[in-house]
GROMACS .gro file of C-alpha atoms in nm:
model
   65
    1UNK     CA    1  -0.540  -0.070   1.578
    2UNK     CA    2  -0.329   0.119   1.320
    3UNK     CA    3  -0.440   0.241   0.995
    4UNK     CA    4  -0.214   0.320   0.679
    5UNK     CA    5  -0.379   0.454   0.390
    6UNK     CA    6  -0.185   0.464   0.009
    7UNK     CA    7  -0.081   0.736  -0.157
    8UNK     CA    8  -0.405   0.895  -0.318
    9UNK     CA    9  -0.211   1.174  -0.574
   10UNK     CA   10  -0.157   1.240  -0.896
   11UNK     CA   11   0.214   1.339  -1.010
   12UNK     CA   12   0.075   1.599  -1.288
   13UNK     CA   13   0.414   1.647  -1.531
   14UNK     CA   14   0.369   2.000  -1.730
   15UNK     CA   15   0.180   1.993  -1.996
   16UNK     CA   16  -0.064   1.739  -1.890
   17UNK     CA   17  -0.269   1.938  -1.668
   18UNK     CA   18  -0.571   1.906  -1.906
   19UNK     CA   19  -0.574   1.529  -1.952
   20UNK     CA   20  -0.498   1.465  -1.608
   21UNK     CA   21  -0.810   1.734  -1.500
   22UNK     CA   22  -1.013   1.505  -1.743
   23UNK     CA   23  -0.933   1.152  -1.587
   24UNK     CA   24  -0.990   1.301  -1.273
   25UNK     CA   25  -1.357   1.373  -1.348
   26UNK     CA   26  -1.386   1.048  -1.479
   27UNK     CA   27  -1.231   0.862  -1.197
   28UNK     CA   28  -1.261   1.019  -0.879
   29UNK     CA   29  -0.963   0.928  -0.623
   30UNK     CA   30  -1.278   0.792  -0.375
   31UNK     CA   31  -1.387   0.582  -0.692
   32UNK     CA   32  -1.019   0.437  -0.748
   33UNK     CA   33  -0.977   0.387  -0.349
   34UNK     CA   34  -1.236   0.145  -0.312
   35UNK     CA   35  -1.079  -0.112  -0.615
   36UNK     CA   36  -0.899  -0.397  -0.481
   37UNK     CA   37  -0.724  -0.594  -0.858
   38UNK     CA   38  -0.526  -0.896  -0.797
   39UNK     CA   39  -0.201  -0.816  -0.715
   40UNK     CA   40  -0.259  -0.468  -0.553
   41UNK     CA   41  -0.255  -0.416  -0.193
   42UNK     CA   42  -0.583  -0.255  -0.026
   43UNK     CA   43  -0.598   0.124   0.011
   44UNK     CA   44  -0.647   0.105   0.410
   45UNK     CA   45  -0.420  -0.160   0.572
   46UNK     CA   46  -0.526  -0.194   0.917
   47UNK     CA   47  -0.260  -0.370   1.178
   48UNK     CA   48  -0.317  -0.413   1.524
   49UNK     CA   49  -0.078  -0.293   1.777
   50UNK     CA   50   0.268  -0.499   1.840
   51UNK     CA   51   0.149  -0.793   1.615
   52UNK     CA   52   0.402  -0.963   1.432
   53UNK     CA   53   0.348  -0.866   1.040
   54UNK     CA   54   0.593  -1.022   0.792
   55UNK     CA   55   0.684  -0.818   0.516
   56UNK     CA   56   0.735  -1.066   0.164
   57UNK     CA   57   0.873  -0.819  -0.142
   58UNK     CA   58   1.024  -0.957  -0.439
   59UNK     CA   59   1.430  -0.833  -0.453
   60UNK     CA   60   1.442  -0.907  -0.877
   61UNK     CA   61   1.186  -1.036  -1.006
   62UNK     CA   62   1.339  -1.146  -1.322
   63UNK     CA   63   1.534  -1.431  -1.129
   64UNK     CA   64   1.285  -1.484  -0.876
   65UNK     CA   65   1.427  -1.360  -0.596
   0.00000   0.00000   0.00000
């Protein structure tokens, strides 16, 4: 078994350092990690070893393609 995890940082832009120390406190990473909304894959995506996966992603969305 193979485990991938998302991307669990924050891209802090100058400037924003205090609001972004502030949602931080309110939302902790571990908090936001364990959410699963429609249309959002999981945080830990566990595959098993030489399975077949198919990957679906949408190429414009606008057209439906």
């Amino acid at each position: 078994m193979q485990t991938y995890k998302s991307a669990d940082e924050v891209d802090i832009a100058e400037g924003d350092q205090e609001q972004i120390n502030a949602l931080c406190h309110l939302y902790p990473i571990e908090v936001l990690n364990t959410l699963s909304p429609s249309g959002f894959p999981i945080h830990k995506l566990k595959l098993k070893i030489r399975a077949p996966i198919l990957l679906i992603r949408n190429l414009s969305p606008k057209t439906g393609l």
